[in-house]
């Protein structure tokens, strides 16, 4: 038993309260939230070591007789998730503090931001530590409510539109969760995971299958598993960059964690391998095809996020030690990488005024540091060999190969294809946003009907008009299209593209160090993951052994006699 | 286990009405639907708690005949969360009305754009050789949306850039 276990939840909650009380002292508020998150990182690191050396750490909250109250459990998997999420949220918070200090975004009440962010962190930590289903539900609600507020921060029209769908979908999934809780309680009379692990086995098969499907659907919505992923790509990109980063990095992974926990602890005898493999297959393919079609980098990344959830589900579906170890490693890799990418993207948006591929270009020369910061995690995401993305994918493919079913082999093919298509999507982004010059971007945009007049006296021969059509290097557009496009503007994007901004001398020249540093450190961390892949994978393997054995978890919660 | 059939029937009725309302475009109707579903779930918990009994207070050491307090505690939590949800969605509906003059749930702008661009690619390929007439399309003509909200943008067209 360790008194440290509740701290990752308690510290942010208390911090949120204090932060709210101190909302008229923004400077104190900033330092307070940073301090709290540093403390959480430290606690999580200690918990990780303890859980690895001494087995699962448990605390019964509230002084009830044991096995009656609310239990928090930090086993190897939970401790690892806790540490990664704490590190990532700390980086995001540092980034947003720097952003808030350099530009006071209009209409964004910064005083609300810090308390809400801390509640989100507490919710995520609680979800990882929760030892019973109802506590898991409450932590989902905590992090969801914080995310509703963060997503609609400032209440602008765009965020409201995207937020509506996000809120409604998640409310529905919460309702579904409650229904499954009612069913579980009616069937077993308990919601403590450890008790359920013992009692569900005594239920008739069809009842426990019903319970399992209800829980999987609920968590599938949170984790954005196809076909329950439709809400994600629309809602994430509209939020402020740090918010999108933390959502993309953490929230879906909480769902994945819940699926993994439930599948290994509660339903070890009914892995539903085929069903989950099909879901993984479709998630991989549909997600990545969506990413290829996108013309905005944020949306493209949101679709790759959906797609790569497929890899995680694949590892879970295999229900083997290899698969679980692969998923554990891949989760760590993906949390880091996805957050890093969105943070860098926030810097790109700040520098170039937009993330729409149409409007930006030439960043490789203008902002070489940003280009490197984007390039490294982008290649990592696609799974280029030296990086951790490659190692994670190889691990999962090995697990599938060990499974040796035809569906598992199909998944290997689909996984490789997805990896290639991810490479295609990020390479396209790289070529357009970083290689070509802003002037080329501007001309292409002007030619097909964007704002801004063509530049007089400058004819690259790339774009010309002929018989009522405008010919660009990659296609022909009718003039009527152009007029229509000119008539109807998109209020989502700013009025001017990167080239116009540069010409007017109004582009943001530098990226503040306070934002570069957290983003850079996360990118560095993602590279370090490659270097420590051996020990990390071994840790993931030990966590997988624990998860499939179940005894370490059960005995630490219920005692030796499993009562 | 004894099951109270009345509760089950009411739960099912509320749930059905709630789901129907949830499919509406107007956010305030959706909200009413959510509240109904929330109440249905609370009733479902009462069913899950087993037969009704005395208030769950242990008097003189007598513990028989009392109803299970745990589902009630859970329902209480659920009710509190539903309350907060209602307040938040109401605020969103009001803000939406402030900004747009209606509280309809709107379509994903980029999705509509991508869909339209795909259609346009197909049509312009077919027609460009013969005529400059552009066959109008109304692929995003949603009943719930005012025409001026129609998310038509060619600004994201990628053809010239990739």
mmCIF file of C-alpha atoms in Angstrom, chain A residues 134 137-138 141 145 148-149 152 154-157 160-161 164-165 167-168 171-172 175 178-179 181-182 185-186 191 234 293-295 299 356 358-359 428 432 436 444-445 448-450 469 472 474 476 480-481 484-485 488 490 492-493, chain B residues 1 15 22 27 30 34 37 41 44-45 48-49 68 70-71 74 77-78 81 84-85 88-89 92 95-96 99-100 105-111 114 116 120 124 128-129 131-134 152-162:
data_model
loop_
_atom_site.group_PDB
_atom_site.id
_atom_site.type_symbol
_atom_site.label_atom_id
_atom_site.label_comp_id
_atom_site.label_asym_id
_atom_site.label_seq_id
_atom_site.Cartn_x
_atom_site.Cartn_y
_atom_site.Cartn_z
ATOM 1 C CA UNK A 134 -18.305 3.761 -11.282
ATOM 2 C CA UNK A 137 -17.415 6.719 -15.067
ATOM 3 C CA UNK A 138 -16.899 9.668 -12.739
ATOM 4 C CA UNK A 141 -17.211 12.772 -16.665
ATOM 5 C CA UNK A 145 -16.623 18.248 -18.717
ATOM 6 C CA UNK A 148 -16.290 20.569 -23.170
ATOM 7 C CA UNK A 149 -15.168 23.840 -21.626
ATOM 8 C CA UNK A 152 -15.675 25.755 -26.644
ATOM 9 C CA UNK A 154 -14.319 31.728 -25.922
ATOM 10 C CA UNK A 155 -17.594 30.546 -27.466
ATOM 11 C CA UNK A 156 -16.731 31.516 -31.049
ATOM 12 C CA UNK A 157 -19.043 30.358 -33.815
ATOM 13 C CA UNK A 160 -19.480 26.177 -30.873
ATOM 14 C CA UNK A 161 -20.355 24.322 -34.064
ATOM 15 C CA UNK A 164 -21.952 20.838 -30.187
ATOM 16 C CA UNK A 165 -21.284 17.569 -31.949
ATOM 17 C CA UNK A 167 -20.626 17.330 -26.481
ATOM 18 C CA UNK A 168 -23.660 15.469 -27.786
ATOM 19 C CA UNK A 171 -23.135 12.721 -23.554
ATOM 20 C CA UNK A 172 -24.612 9.822 -25.435
ATOM 21 C CA UNK A 175 -25.465 7.559 -20.979
ATOM 22 C CA UNK A 178 -24.480 4.414 -17.154
ATOM 23 C CA UNK A 179 -26.797 1.863 -18.724
ATOM 24 C CA UNK A 181 -23.244 0.099 -15.154
ATOM 25 C CA UNK A 182 -26.878 -0.567 -14.268
ATOM 26 C CA UNK A 185 -24.786 -4.011 -11.035
ATOM 27 C CA UNK A 186 -28.072 -5.834 -11.601
ATOM 28 C CA UNK A 191 -18.850 -2.525 -9.678
ATOM 29 C CA UNK A 234 -14.526 17.548 -36.900
ATOM 30 C CA UNK A 293 -8.191 13.460 -48.535
ATOM 31 C CA UNK A 294 -7.695 16.376 -46.160
ATOM 32 C CA UNK A 295 -6.419 19.799 -47.156
ATOM 33 C CA UNK A 299 -7.601 17.722 -39.878
ATOM 34 C CA UNK A 356 -4.698 25.149 -44.546
ATOM 35 C CA UNK A 358 -3.602 26.054 -49.715
ATOM 36 C CA UNK A 359 -2.327 29.040 -47.866
ATOM 37 C CA UNK A 428 2.420 15.607 -49.082
ATOM 38 C CA UNK A 432 3.375 21.612 -49.879
ATOM 39 C CA UNK A 436 7.363 25.204 -52.168
ATOM 40 C CA UNK A 444 -1.918 28.658 -57.131
ATOM 41 C CA UNK A 445 -4.479 29.891 -54.657
ATOM 42 C CA UNK A 448 -8.117 28.731 -58.511
ATOM 43 C CA UNK A 449 -10.159 31.417 -56.928
ATOM 44 C CA UNK A 450 -8.725 32.303 -53.598
ATOM 45 C CA UNK A 469 -10.876 27.702 -67.755
ATOM 46 C CA UNK A 472 -2.939 25.029 -63.058
ATOM 47 C CA UNK A 474 -2.436 19.853 -61.438
ATOM 48 C CA UNK A 476 -8.285 22.699 -64.725
ATOM 49 C CA UNK A 480 -17.634 29.746 -62.876
ATOM 50 C CA UNK A 481 -16.223 27.727 -60.026
ATOM 51 C CA UNK A 484 -18.608 31.019 -56.958
ATOM 52 C CA UNK A 485 -15.652 30.507 -54.698
ATOM 53 C CA UNK A 488 -18.735 32.653 -50.872
ATOM 54 C CA UNK A 490 -15.053 30.529 -45.652
ATOM 55 C CA UNK A 492 -13.019 29.448 -40.763
ATOM 56 C CA UNK A 493 -9.846 30.721 -42.326
ATOM 57 C CA UNK B 1 -34.745 -11.266 -8.727
ATOM 58 C CA UNK B 15 -35.668 6.157 -23.664
ATOM 59 C CA UNK B 22 -32.015 13.381 -29.973
ATOM 60 C CA UNK B 27 -30.323 21.872 -29.872
ATOM 61 C CA UNK B 30 -31.919 17.533 -28.334
ATOM 62 C CA UNK B 34 -31.021 14.088 -23.265
ATOM 63 C CA UNK B 37 -32.714 9.656 -21.491
ATOM 64 C CA UNK B 41 -31.206 5.723 -16.944
ATOM 65 C CA UNK B 44 -32.947 1.744 -14.881
ATOM 66 C CA UNK B 45 -30.694 1.980 -11.844
ATOM 67 C CA UNK B 48 -31.000 -2.722 -11.065
ATOM 68 C CA UNK B 49 -31.133 -2.087 -7.316
ATOM 69 C CA UNK B 68 -29.916 -1.367 -1.596
ATOM 70 C CA UNK B 70 -25.565 1.788 -3.537
ATOM 71 C CA UNK B 71 -27.617 2.231 -6.739
ATOM 72 C CA UNK B 74 -25.027 6.187 -8.071
ATOM 73 C CA UNK B 77 -24.262 11.168 -8.850
ATOM 74 C CA UNK B 78 -25.817 10.634 -12.255
ATOM 75 C CA UNK B 81 -23.994 15.160 -13.683
ATOM 76 C CA UNK B 84 -24.484 20.102 -15.020
ATOM 77 C CA UNK B 85 -24.881 18.758 -18.534
ATOM 78 C CA UNK B 88 -23.919 23.452 -20.241
ATOM 79 C CA UNK B 89 -26.005 22.435 -23.245
ATOM 80 C CA UNK B 92 -24.450 26.351 -25.764
ATOM 81 C CA UNK B 95 -24.830 31.094 -27.421
ATOM 82 C CA UNK B 96 -25.668 29.466 -30.733
ATOM 83 C CA UNK B 99 -24.426 33.997 -32.885
ATOM 84 C CA UNK B 100 -26.602 32.458 -35.590
ATOM 85 C CA UNK B 105 -26.802 21.594 -34.964
ATOM 86 C CA UNK B 106 -24.691 22.452 -37.999
ATOM 87 C CA UNK B 107 -22.826 20.356 -40.503
ATOM 88 C CA UNK B 108 -19.112 19.869 -40.501
ATOM 89 C CA UNK B 109 -17.817 22.625 -42.806
ATOM 90 C CA UNK B 110 -14.735 20.811 -44.036
ATOM 91 C CA UNK B 111 -16.636 17.605 -44.650
ATOM 92 C CA UNK B 114 -14.412 17.834 -49.306
ATOM 93 C CA UNK B 116 -18.360 19.137 -52.792
ATOM 94 C CA UNK B 120 -16.828 19.100 -58.630
ATOM 95 C CA UNK B 124 -15.497 19.409 -64.258
ATOM 96 C CA UNK B 128 -14.512 20.816 -69.367
ATOM 97 C CA UNK B 129 -13.838 19.637 -72.880
ATOM 98 C CA UNK B 131 -18.713 23.371 -72.318
ATOM 99 C CA UNK B 132 -18.074 25.849 -69.581
ATOM 100 C CA UNK B 133 -21.541 25.316 -68.203
ATOM 101 C CA UNK B 134 -21.275 24.208 -64.685
ATOM 102 C CA UNK B 152 -19.128 26.199 -49.928
ATOM 103 C CA UNK B 153 -15.501 26.973 -50.214
ATOM 104 C CA UNK B 154 -13.099 26.477 -53.009
ATOM 105 C CA UNK B 155 -10.304 28.000 -51.025
ATOM 106 C CA UNK B 156 -9.211 24.615 -49.800
ATOM 107 C CA UNK B 157 -9.070 23.210 -53.254
ATOM 108 C CA UNK B 158 -5.886 21.286 -53.522
ATOM 109 C CA UNK B 159 -5.712 20.751 -57.195
ATOM 110 C CA UNK B 160 -3.339 23.591 -57.809
ATOM 111 C CA UNK B 161 -1.047 22.815 -54.976
ATOM 112 C CA UNK B 162 -0.116 19.207 -54.821
#
